[in-house]
């Protein structure tokens, strides 16, 4: 069967494809992270597994391996978040806090302090998502979306932190506004 129109050919390098996927996931998390909670958990699973495989496993010379493991963890995280919501939500809060603590403090601190901030962030993330689920999901998904968007950015840590904060505020405002609209529609 022939199409009535011609599809354009797109040739992207792996780096361009990674960048495009990062932008798409970052924007989706920033603006719709509360609704797409499964994407939030898939992303945090992917990022934490990437961090672990790059730094803890001696598999650097096998490039496909350190991309396959995080992808598998992300897919499993997405499915588990749908079927085992309460357990995975708490685990997701723990992992998100750990990743955010590490990401935000690594440029400023010397070893072993980024790992201490990883541990502290995991505890904070767990308790925030445990007690304040919807608000925490909005906050953490906005923050994670902003960080995914800025991952390829090469700038001073202070500038990155300021841009992450500004994007996080935009994401929180947008998601909160949509949450209020959803409540109004539900009450009608």
mmCIF file of C-alpha atoms in Angstrom:
data_model
loop_
_atom_site.group_PDB
_atom_site.id
_atom_site.type_symbol
_atom_site.label_atom_id
_atom_site.label_comp_id
_atom_site.label_asym_id
_atom_site.label_seq_id
_atom_site.Cartn_x
_atom_site.Cartn_y
_atom_site.Cartn_z
ATOM 1 C CA UNK A 1 0.000 0.000 0.000
ATOM 2 C CA UNK A 2 1.414 3.327 -1.021
ATOM 3 C CA UNK A 3 0.924 6.480 1.014
ATOM 4 C CA UNK A 4 -0.765 9.457 -0.682
ATOM 5 C CA UNK A 5 2.071 11.677 0.544
ATOM 6 C CA UNK A 6 5.824 11.461 0.865
ATOM 7 C CA UNK A 7 7.309 11.119 4.362
ATOM 8 C CA UNK A 8 10.450 13.175 4.885
ATOM 9 C CA UNK A 9 13.640 11.266 5.549
ATOM 10 C CA UNK A 10 15.179 12.109 8.888
ATOM 11 C CA UNK A 11 18.811 11.326 9.519
ATOM 12 C CA UNK A 12 19.870 11.902 13.103
ATOM 13 C CA UNK A 13 23.100 11.004 14.811
ATOM 14 C CA UNK A 14 22.873 9.187 18.154
ATOM 15 C CA UNK A 15 23.836 12.418 19.928
ATOM 16 C CA UNK A 16 21.045 14.332 18.180
ATOM 17 C CA UNK A 17 18.590 11.561 18.966
ATOM 18 C CA UNK A 18 19.617 11.582 22.652
ATOM 19 C CA UNK A 19 19.218 15.366 22.750
ATOM 20 C CA UNK A 20 15.771 15.250 21.104
ATOM 21 C CA UNK A 21 14.595 12.481 23.432
ATOM 22 C CA UNK A 22 15.916 14.398 26.446
ATOM 23 C CA UNK A 23 14.082 17.554 25.399
ATOM 24 C CA UNK A 24 10.835 15.645 24.786
ATOM 25 C CA UNK A 25 11.006 13.826 28.131
ATOM 26 C CA UNK A 26 12.104 16.979 29.963
ATOM 27 C CA UNK A 27 9.223 19.061 28.598
ATOM 28 C CA UNK A 28 6.708 16.278 29.272
ATOM 29 C CA UNK A 29 7.883 15.938 32.880
ATOM 30 C CA UNK A 30 8.040 19.681 33.397
ATOM 31 C CA UNK A 31 4.489 20.298 32.185
ATOM 32 C CA UNK A 32 2.606 17.027 32.740
ATOM 33 C CA UNK A 33 4.669 15.054 35.264
ATOM 34 C CA UNK A 34 1.794 14.578 37.698
ATOM 35 C CA UNK A 35 -0.441 13.084 35.016
ATOM 36 C CA UNK A 36 2.365 11.093 33.399
ATOM 37 C CA UNK A 37 3.622 9.669 36.679
ATOM 38 C CA UNK A 38 4.731 6.482 34.913
ATOM 39 C CA UNK A 39 7.080 8.599 32.742
ATOM 40 C CA UNK A 40 8.407 10.211 35.904
ATOM 41 C CA UNK A 41 9.263 6.801 37.384
ATOM 42 C CA UNK A 42 10.672 5.502 34.097
ATOM 43 C CA UNK A 43 12.922 8.559 33.836
ATOM 44 C CA UNK A 44 14.182 8.420 37.399
ATOM 45 C CA UNK A 45 14.833 4.680 37.046
ATOM 46 C CA UNK A 46 16.773 5.319 33.846
ATOM 47 C CA UNK A 47 18.814 8.176 35.345
ATOM 48 C CA UNK A 48 19.702 6.381 38.578
ATOM 49 C CA UNK A 49 20.635 3.215 36.674
ATOM 50 C CA UNK A 50 22.758 5.323 34.285
ATOM 51 C CA UNK A 51 24.554 6.911 37.201
ATOM 52 C CA UNK A 52 25.138 3.519 38.792
ATOM 53 C CA UNK A 53 26.346 1.762 35.636
ATOM 54 C CA UNK A 54 28.687 4.571 34.616
ATOM 55 C CA UNK A 55 30.326 4.934 38.022
ATOM 56 C CA UNK A 56 30.036 1.579 39.716
ATOM 57 C CA UNK A 57 30.356 -1.034 36.968
ATOM 58 C CA UNK A 58 33.532 -1.491 34.899
ATOM 59 C CA UNK A 59 31.731 -1.732 31.562
ATOM 60 C CA UNK A 60 32.806 1.556 29.948
ATOM 61 C CA UNK A 61 34.258 -0.079 26.860
ATOM 62 C CA UNK A 62 30.934 -1.786 26.058
ATOM 63 C CA UNK A 63 28.835 1.251 25.178
ATOM 64 C CA UNK A 64 25.604 -0.578 24.390
ATOM 65 C CA UNK A 65 25.628 -2.285 27.818
ATOM 66 C CA UNK A 66 25.541 0.893 29.876
ATOM 67 C CA UNK A 67 22.656 2.144 27.727
ATOM 68 C CA UNK A 68 20.704 -1.104 27.768
ATOM 69 C CA UNK A 69 20.706 -1.569 31.560
ATOM 70 C CA UNK A 70 19.249 1.901 32.340
ATOM 71 C CA UNK A 71 16.680 1.526 29.563
ATOM 72 C CA UNK A 72 15.525 -1.808 30.995
ATOM 73 C CA UNK A 73 15.355 -0.341 34.513
ATOM 74 C CA UNK A 74 13.319 2.607 33.206
ATOM 75 C CA UNK A 75 10.830 0.353 31.420
ATOM 76 C CA UNK A 76 10.457 -1.858 34.487
ATOM 77 C CA UNK A 77 9.977 1.263 36.630
ATOM 78 C CA UNK A 78 7.182 2.508 34.363
ATOM 79 C CA UNK A 79 5.308 -0.808 34.482
ATOM 80 C CA UNK A 80 5.766 -1.236 38.208
ATOM 81 C CA UNK A 81 4.521 2.305 38.857
ATOM 82 C CA UNK A 82 1.280 1.401 37.124
ATOM 83 C CA UNK A 83 0.719 -1.934 38.876
ATOM 84 C CA UNK A 84 2.362 -1.503 42.297
ATOM 85 C CA UNK A 85 1.668 2.172 42.819
ATOM 86 C CA UNK A 86 2.177 2.666 46.556
ATOM 87 C CA UNK A 87 5.457 0.763 46.830
ATOM 88 C CA UNK A 88 6.935 2.178 43.643
ATOM 89 C CA UNK A 89 5.849 5.709 44.498
ATOM 90 C CA UNK A 90 7.793 5.582 47.754
ATOM 91 C CA UNK A 91 10.786 4.008 46.045
ATOM 92 C CA UNK A 92 10.537 6.648 43.324
ATOM 93 C CA UNK A 93 10.605 9.404 45.932
ATOM 94 C CA UNK A 94 13.690 7.849 47.473
ATOM 95 C CA UNK A 95 15.474 7.539 44.106
ATOM 96 C CA UNK A 96 14.423 11.008 42.969
ATOM 97 C CA UNK A 97 15.698 12.582 46.169
ATOM 98 C CA UNK A 98 18.961 10.689 45.793
ATOM 99 C CA UNK A 99 19.450 11.731 42.174
ATOM 100 C CA UNK A 100 18.484 15.352 42.814
ATOM 101 C CA UNK A 101 20.735 15.589 45.859
ATOM 102 C CA UNK A 102 23.660 14.228 43.882
ATOM 103 C CA UNK A 103 22.993 16.280 40.740
ATOM 104 C CA UNK A 104 22.580 19.561 42.594
ATOM 105 C CA UNK A 105 25.563 19.149 44.913
ATOM 106 C CA UNK A 106 28.152 17.408 42.719
ATOM 107 C CA UNK A 107 29.455 20.585 41.024
ATOM 108 C CA UNK A 108 29.969 22.279 44.392
ATOM 109 C CA UNK A 109 31.320 19.498 46.618
ATOM 110 C CA UNK A 110 34.433 17.303 46.622
ATOM 111 C CA UNK A 111 34.462 13.539 47.284
ATOM 112 C CA UNK A 112 32.910 11.988 49.365
ATOM 113 C CA UNK A 113 30.348 14.755 49.979
ATOM 114 C CA UNK A 114 28.262 14.288 46.804
ATOM 115 C CA UNK A 115 27.564 10.749 48.011
ATOM 116 C CA UNK A 116 26.495 12.102 51.396
ATOM 117 C CA UNK A 117 24.110 14.490 49.642
ATOM 118 C CA UNK A 118 22.825 11.511 47.639
ATOM 119 C CA UNK A 119 21.971 9.698 50.879
ATOM 120 C CA UNK A 120 20.442 12.787 52.477
ATOM 121 C CA UNK A 121 18.444 13.581 49.352
ATOM 122 C CA UNK A 122 17.061 10.052 49.232
ATOM 123 C CA UNK A 123 15.715 10.326 52.780
ATOM 124 C CA UNK A 124 14.176 13.738 52.079
ATOM 125 C CA UNK A 125 12.638 12.541 48.784
ATOM 126 C CA UNK A 126 11.145 9.461 50.434
ATOM 127 C CA UNK A 127 9.425 11.413 53.195
ATOM 128 C CA UNK A 128 8.229 14.218 50.924
ATOM 129 C CA UNK A 129 6.531 11.839 48.516
ATOM 130 C CA UNK A 130 5.249 9.673 51.385
ATOM 131 C CA UNK A 131 3.406 12.507 53.128
ATOM 132 C CA UNK A 132 2.605 14.940 50.318
ATOM 133 C CA UNK A 133 2.059 12.754 47.270
ATOM 134 C CA UNK A 134 0.358 15.074 44.746
ATOM 135 C CA UNK A 135 2.308 18.170 45.703
ATOM 136 C CA UNK A 136 5.535 16.202 45.857
ATOM 137 C CA UNK A 137 4.886 14.613 42.478
ATOM 138 C CA UNK A 138 4.324 18.059 40.949
ATOM 139 C CA UNK A 139 7.462 19.447 42.601
ATOM 140 C CA UNK A 140 9.732 16.471 41.900
ATOM 141 C CA UNK A 141 8.540 15.928 38.322
ATOM 142 C CA UNK A 142 9.012 19.641 37.562
ATOM 143 C CA UNK A 143 12.472 19.567 39.077
ATOM 144 C CA UNK A 144 13.400 16.361 37.258
ATOM 145 C CA UNK A 145 12.042 17.727 33.968
ATOM 146 C CA UNK A 146 14.107 20.897 34.367
ATOM 147 C CA UNK A 147 17.218 18.863 35.131
ATOM 148 C CA UNK A 148 16.700 16.561 32.146
ATOM 149 C CA UNK A 149 16.321 19.623 29.914
ATOM 150 C CA UNK A 150 19.536 21.130 31.261
ATOM 151 C CA UNK A 151 21.584 17.916 31.253
ATOM 152 C CA UNK A 152 23.411 18.760 27.992
ATOM 153 C CA UNK A 153 23.902 22.418 28.981
ATOM 154 C CA UNK A 154 27.508 23.345 29.597
ATOM 155 C CA UNK A 155 27.410 26.308 31.982
ATOM 156 C CA UNK A 156 28.635 27.357 35.378
ATOM 157 C CA UNK A 157 26.978 25.464 38.253
ATOM 158 C CA UNK A 158 25.422 28.667 39.591
ATOM 159 C CA UNK A 159 23.758 29.421 36.264
ATOM 160 C CA UNK A 160 22.518 25.842 35.894
ATOM 161 C CA UNK A 161 21.067 25.953 39.396
ATOM 162 C CA UNK A 162 19.278 29.246 38.692
ATOM 163 C CA UNK A 163 17.842 27.977 35.393
ATOM 164 C CA UNK A 164 16.745 24.690 37.000
ATOM 165 C CA UNK A 165 14.997 26.676 39.739
ATOM 166 C CA UNK A 166 13.251 28.964 37.259
ATOM 167 C CA UNK A 167 12.097 26.071 35.062
ATOM 168 C CA UNK A 168 10.941 24.162 38.138
ATOM 169 C CA UNK A 169 8.787 27.124 39.200
ATOM 170 C CA UNK A 170 7.276 27.342 35.709
ATOM 171 C CA UNK A 171 6.527 23.606 35.751
ATOM 172 C CA UNK A 172 5.008 23.720 39.242
ATOM 173 C CA UNK A 173 2.819 26.697 38.299
ATOM 174 C CA UNK A 174 1.637 25.028 35.093
ATOM 175 C CA UNK A 175 0.894 21.674 36.722
ATOM 176 C CA UNK A 176 -0.836 23.317 39.693
ATOM 177 C CA UNK A 177 -2.975 25.416 37.367
ATOM 178 C CA UNK A 178 -4.004 22.301 35.455
ATOM 179 C CA UNK A 179 -4.715 20.507 38.734
ATOM 180 C CA UNK A 180 -7.078 23.329 39.744
ATOM 181 C CA UNK A 181 -8.821 23.114 36.344
ATOM 182 C CA UNK A 182 -9.234 19.359 36.783
ATOM 183 C CA UNK A 183 -10.861 19.883 40.190
ATOM 184 C CA UNK A 184 -13.306 22.434 38.732
ATOM 185 C CA UNK A 185 -14.278 20.026 35.939
ATOM 186 C CA UNK A 186 -14.728 17.210 38.447
ATOM 187 C CA UNK A 187 -17.023 19.307 40.682
ATOM 188 C CA UNK A 188 -19.378 20.223 37.815
#
